[in-house]
PDB file of C-alpha atoms in Angstrom:
ATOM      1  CA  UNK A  21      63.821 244.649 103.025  1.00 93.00           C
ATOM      2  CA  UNK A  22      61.622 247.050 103.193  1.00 95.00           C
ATOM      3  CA  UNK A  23      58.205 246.690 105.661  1.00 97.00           C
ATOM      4  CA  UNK A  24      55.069 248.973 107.084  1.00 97.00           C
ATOM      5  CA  UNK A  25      53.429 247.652 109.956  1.00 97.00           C
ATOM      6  CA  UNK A  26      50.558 249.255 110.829  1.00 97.00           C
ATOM      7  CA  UNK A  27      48.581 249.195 114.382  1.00 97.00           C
ATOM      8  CA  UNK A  28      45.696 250.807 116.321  1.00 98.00           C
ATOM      9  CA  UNK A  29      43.038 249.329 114.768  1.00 98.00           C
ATOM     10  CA  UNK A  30      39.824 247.841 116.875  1.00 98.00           C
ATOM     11  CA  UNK A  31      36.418 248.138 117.918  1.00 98.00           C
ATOM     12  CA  UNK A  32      34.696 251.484 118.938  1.00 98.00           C
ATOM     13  CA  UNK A  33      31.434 252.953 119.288  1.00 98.00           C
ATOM     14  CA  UNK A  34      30.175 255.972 116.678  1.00 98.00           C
ATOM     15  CA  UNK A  35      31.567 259.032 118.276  1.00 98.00           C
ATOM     16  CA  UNK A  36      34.769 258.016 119.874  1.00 98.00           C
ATOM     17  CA  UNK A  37      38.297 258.128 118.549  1.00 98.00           C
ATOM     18  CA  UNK A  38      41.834 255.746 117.702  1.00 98.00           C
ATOM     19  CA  UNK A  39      44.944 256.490 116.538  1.00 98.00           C
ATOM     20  CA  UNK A  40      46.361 254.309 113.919  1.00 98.00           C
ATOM     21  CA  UNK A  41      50.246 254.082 114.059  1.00 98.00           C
ATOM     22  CA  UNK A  42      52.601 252.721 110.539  1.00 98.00           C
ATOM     23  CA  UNK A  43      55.921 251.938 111.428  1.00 97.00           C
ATOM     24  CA  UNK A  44      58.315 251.648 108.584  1.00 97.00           C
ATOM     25  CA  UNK A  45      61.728 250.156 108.197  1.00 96.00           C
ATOM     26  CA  UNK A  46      63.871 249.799 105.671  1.00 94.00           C
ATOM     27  CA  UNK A  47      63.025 253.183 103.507  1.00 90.00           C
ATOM     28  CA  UNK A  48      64.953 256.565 103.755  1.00 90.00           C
ATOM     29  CA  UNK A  49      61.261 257.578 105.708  1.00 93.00           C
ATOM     30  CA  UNK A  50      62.356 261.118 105.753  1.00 93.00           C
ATOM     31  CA  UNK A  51      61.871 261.603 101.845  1.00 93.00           C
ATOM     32  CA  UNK A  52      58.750 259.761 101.500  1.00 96.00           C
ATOM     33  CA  UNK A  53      55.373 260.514 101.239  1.00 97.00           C
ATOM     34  CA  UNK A  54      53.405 259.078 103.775  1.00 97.00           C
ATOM     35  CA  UNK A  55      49.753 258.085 102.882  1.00 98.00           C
ATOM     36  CA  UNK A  56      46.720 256.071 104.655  1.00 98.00           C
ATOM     37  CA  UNK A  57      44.011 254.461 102.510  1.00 98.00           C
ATOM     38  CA  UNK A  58      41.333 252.596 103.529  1.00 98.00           C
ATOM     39  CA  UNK A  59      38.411 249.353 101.962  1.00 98.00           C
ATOM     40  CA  UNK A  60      35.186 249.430 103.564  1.00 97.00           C
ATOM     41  CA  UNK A  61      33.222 245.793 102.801  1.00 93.00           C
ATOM     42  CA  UNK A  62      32.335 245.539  99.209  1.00 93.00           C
ATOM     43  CA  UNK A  63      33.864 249.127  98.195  1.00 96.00           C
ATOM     44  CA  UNK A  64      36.937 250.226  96.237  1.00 97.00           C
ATOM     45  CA  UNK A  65      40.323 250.887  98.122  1.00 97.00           C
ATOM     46  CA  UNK A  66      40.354 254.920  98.862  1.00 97.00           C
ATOM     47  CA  UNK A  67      42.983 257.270  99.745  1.00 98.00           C
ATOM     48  CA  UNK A  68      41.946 258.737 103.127  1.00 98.00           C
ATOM     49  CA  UNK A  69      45.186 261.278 103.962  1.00 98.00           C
ATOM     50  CA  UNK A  70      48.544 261.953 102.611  1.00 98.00           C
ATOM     51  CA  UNK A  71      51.345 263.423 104.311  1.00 97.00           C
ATOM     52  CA  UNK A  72      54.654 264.628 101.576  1.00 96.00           C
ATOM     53  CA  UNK A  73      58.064 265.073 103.139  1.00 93.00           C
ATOM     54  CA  UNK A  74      57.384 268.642 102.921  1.00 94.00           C
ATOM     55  CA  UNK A  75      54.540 268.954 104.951  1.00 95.00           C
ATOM     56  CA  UNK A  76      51.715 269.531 102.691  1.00 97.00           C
ATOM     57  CA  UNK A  77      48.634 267.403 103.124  1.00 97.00           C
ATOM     58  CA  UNK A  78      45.638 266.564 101.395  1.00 96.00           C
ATOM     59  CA  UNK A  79      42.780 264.334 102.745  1.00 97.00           C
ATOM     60  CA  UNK A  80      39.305 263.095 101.696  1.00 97.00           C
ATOM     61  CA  UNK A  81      35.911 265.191 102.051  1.00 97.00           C
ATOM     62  CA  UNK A  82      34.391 262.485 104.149  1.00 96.00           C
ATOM     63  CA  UNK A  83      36.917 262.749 106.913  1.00 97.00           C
ATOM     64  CA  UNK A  84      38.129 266.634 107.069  1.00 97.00           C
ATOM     65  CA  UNK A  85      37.781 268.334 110.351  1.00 96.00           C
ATOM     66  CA  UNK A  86      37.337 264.673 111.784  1.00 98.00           C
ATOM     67  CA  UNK A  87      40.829 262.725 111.059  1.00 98.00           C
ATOM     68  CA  UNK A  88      44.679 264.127 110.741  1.00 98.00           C
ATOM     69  CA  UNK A  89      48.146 262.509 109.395  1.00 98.00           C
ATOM     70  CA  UNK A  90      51.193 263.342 110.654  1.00 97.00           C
ATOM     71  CA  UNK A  91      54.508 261.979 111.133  1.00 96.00           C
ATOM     72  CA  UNK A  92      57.731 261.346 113.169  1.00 96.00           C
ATOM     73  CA  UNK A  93      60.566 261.227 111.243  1.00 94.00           C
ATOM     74  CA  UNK A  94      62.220 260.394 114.356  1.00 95.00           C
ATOM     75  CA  UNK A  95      60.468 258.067 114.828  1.00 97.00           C
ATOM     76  CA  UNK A  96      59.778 256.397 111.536  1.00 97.00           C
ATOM     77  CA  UNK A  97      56.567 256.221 112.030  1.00 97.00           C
ATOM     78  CA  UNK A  98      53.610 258.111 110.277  1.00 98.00           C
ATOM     79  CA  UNK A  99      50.132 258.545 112.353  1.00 98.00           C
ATOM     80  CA  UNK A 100      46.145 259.104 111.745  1.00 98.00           C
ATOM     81  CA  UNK A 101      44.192 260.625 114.524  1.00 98.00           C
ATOM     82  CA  UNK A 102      40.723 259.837 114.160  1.00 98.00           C
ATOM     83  CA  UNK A 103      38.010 261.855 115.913  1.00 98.00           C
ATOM     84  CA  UNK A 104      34.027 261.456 115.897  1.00 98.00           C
ATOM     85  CA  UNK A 105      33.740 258.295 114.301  1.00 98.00           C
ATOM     86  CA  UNK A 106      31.262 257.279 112.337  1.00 98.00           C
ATOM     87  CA  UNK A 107      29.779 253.002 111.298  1.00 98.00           C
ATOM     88  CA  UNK A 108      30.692 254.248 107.477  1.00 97.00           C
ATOM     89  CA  UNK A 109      34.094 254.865 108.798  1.00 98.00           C
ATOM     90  CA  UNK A 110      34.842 251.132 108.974  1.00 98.00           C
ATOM     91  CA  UNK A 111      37.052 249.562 107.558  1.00 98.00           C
ATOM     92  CA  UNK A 112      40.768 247.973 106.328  1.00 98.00           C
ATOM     93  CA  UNK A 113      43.226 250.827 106.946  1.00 98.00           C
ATOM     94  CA  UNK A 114      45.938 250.657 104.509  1.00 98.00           C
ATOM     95  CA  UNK A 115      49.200 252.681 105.096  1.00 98.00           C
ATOM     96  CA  UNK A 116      51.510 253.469 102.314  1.00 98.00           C
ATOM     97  CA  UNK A 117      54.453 254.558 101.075  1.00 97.00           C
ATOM     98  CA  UNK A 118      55.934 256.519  98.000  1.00 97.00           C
ATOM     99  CA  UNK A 119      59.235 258.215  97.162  1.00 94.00           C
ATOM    100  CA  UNK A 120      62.128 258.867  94.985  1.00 92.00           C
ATOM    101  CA  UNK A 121      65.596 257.424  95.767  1.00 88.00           C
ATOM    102  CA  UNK A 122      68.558 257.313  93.696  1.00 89.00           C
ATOM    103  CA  UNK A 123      67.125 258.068  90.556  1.00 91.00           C
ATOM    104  CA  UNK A 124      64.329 255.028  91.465  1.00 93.00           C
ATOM    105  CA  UNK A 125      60.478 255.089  91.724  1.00 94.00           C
ATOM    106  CA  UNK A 126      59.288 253.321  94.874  1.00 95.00           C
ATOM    107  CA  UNK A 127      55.842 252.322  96.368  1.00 97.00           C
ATOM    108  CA  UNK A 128      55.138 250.113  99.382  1.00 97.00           C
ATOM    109  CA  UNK A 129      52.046 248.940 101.187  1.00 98.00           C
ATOM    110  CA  UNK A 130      51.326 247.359 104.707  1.00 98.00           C
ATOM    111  CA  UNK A 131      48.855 244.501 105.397  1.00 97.00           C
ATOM    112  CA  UNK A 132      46.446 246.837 107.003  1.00 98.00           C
ATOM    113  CA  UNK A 133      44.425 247.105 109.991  1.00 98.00           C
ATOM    114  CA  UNK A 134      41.056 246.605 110.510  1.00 98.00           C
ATOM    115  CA  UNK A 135      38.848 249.743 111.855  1.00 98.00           C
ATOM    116  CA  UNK A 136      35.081 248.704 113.092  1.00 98.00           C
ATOM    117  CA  UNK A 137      32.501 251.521 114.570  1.00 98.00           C
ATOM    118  CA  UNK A 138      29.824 249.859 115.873  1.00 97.00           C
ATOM    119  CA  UNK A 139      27.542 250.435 118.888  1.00 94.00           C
TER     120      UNK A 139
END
């Protein structure tokens, strides 16, 4: 079976920074693309960063020069670094997964982690 567990998530005040952690199992990690997403309360799910096997990266407007992906393939485990947060950066934190093995399309979520900036 196949699972991403993500962690990191939690309360901080507007300026200040987490690191989000997605640890997967199960998946030849090495060839996938790595991606984080994220839901804010009453908004569509949005693709935050994405990571490809590689090394190229693409990320959204509203978080360059604030947040970076990266990855351990070590490890297993991809990362986002956030920096000067901000209350519209909260909320559910959504890491993902896509790749091509043996001739097969795959795509795999985790159950997220919630993100609240708040003073």
């Amino acid at each position: 079976q196949v699972q991403l567990v993500e962690s990191g998530g939690g309360l901080v005040q507007p300026g200040g920074s987490l690191r989000l952690s997605c640890a997967a199992s199960g998946i030849i990690f090495r060839v996938y693309t790595m991606a984080w997403f994220r839901q804010g309360p009453g908004k569509e799910r949005e693709l935050v960063a994405a990571l490809t096997s590689d090394g190229d990266t693409k990320s959204s407007d509203s978080v360059k020069g604030r947040f970076t992906i990266s990855r351990d393939n070590a490890k297993n485990t991809v990362y986002l670094q956030m920096n000067s947060l901000k209350p519209e950066d909260t909320a559910v934190y959504f890491c993902n997964a896509k790749g091509a093995v043996g001739g097969y399309d795959f795509e795999y979520w985790g159950q997220g982690t919630q993100v609240t900036v708040s003073s």
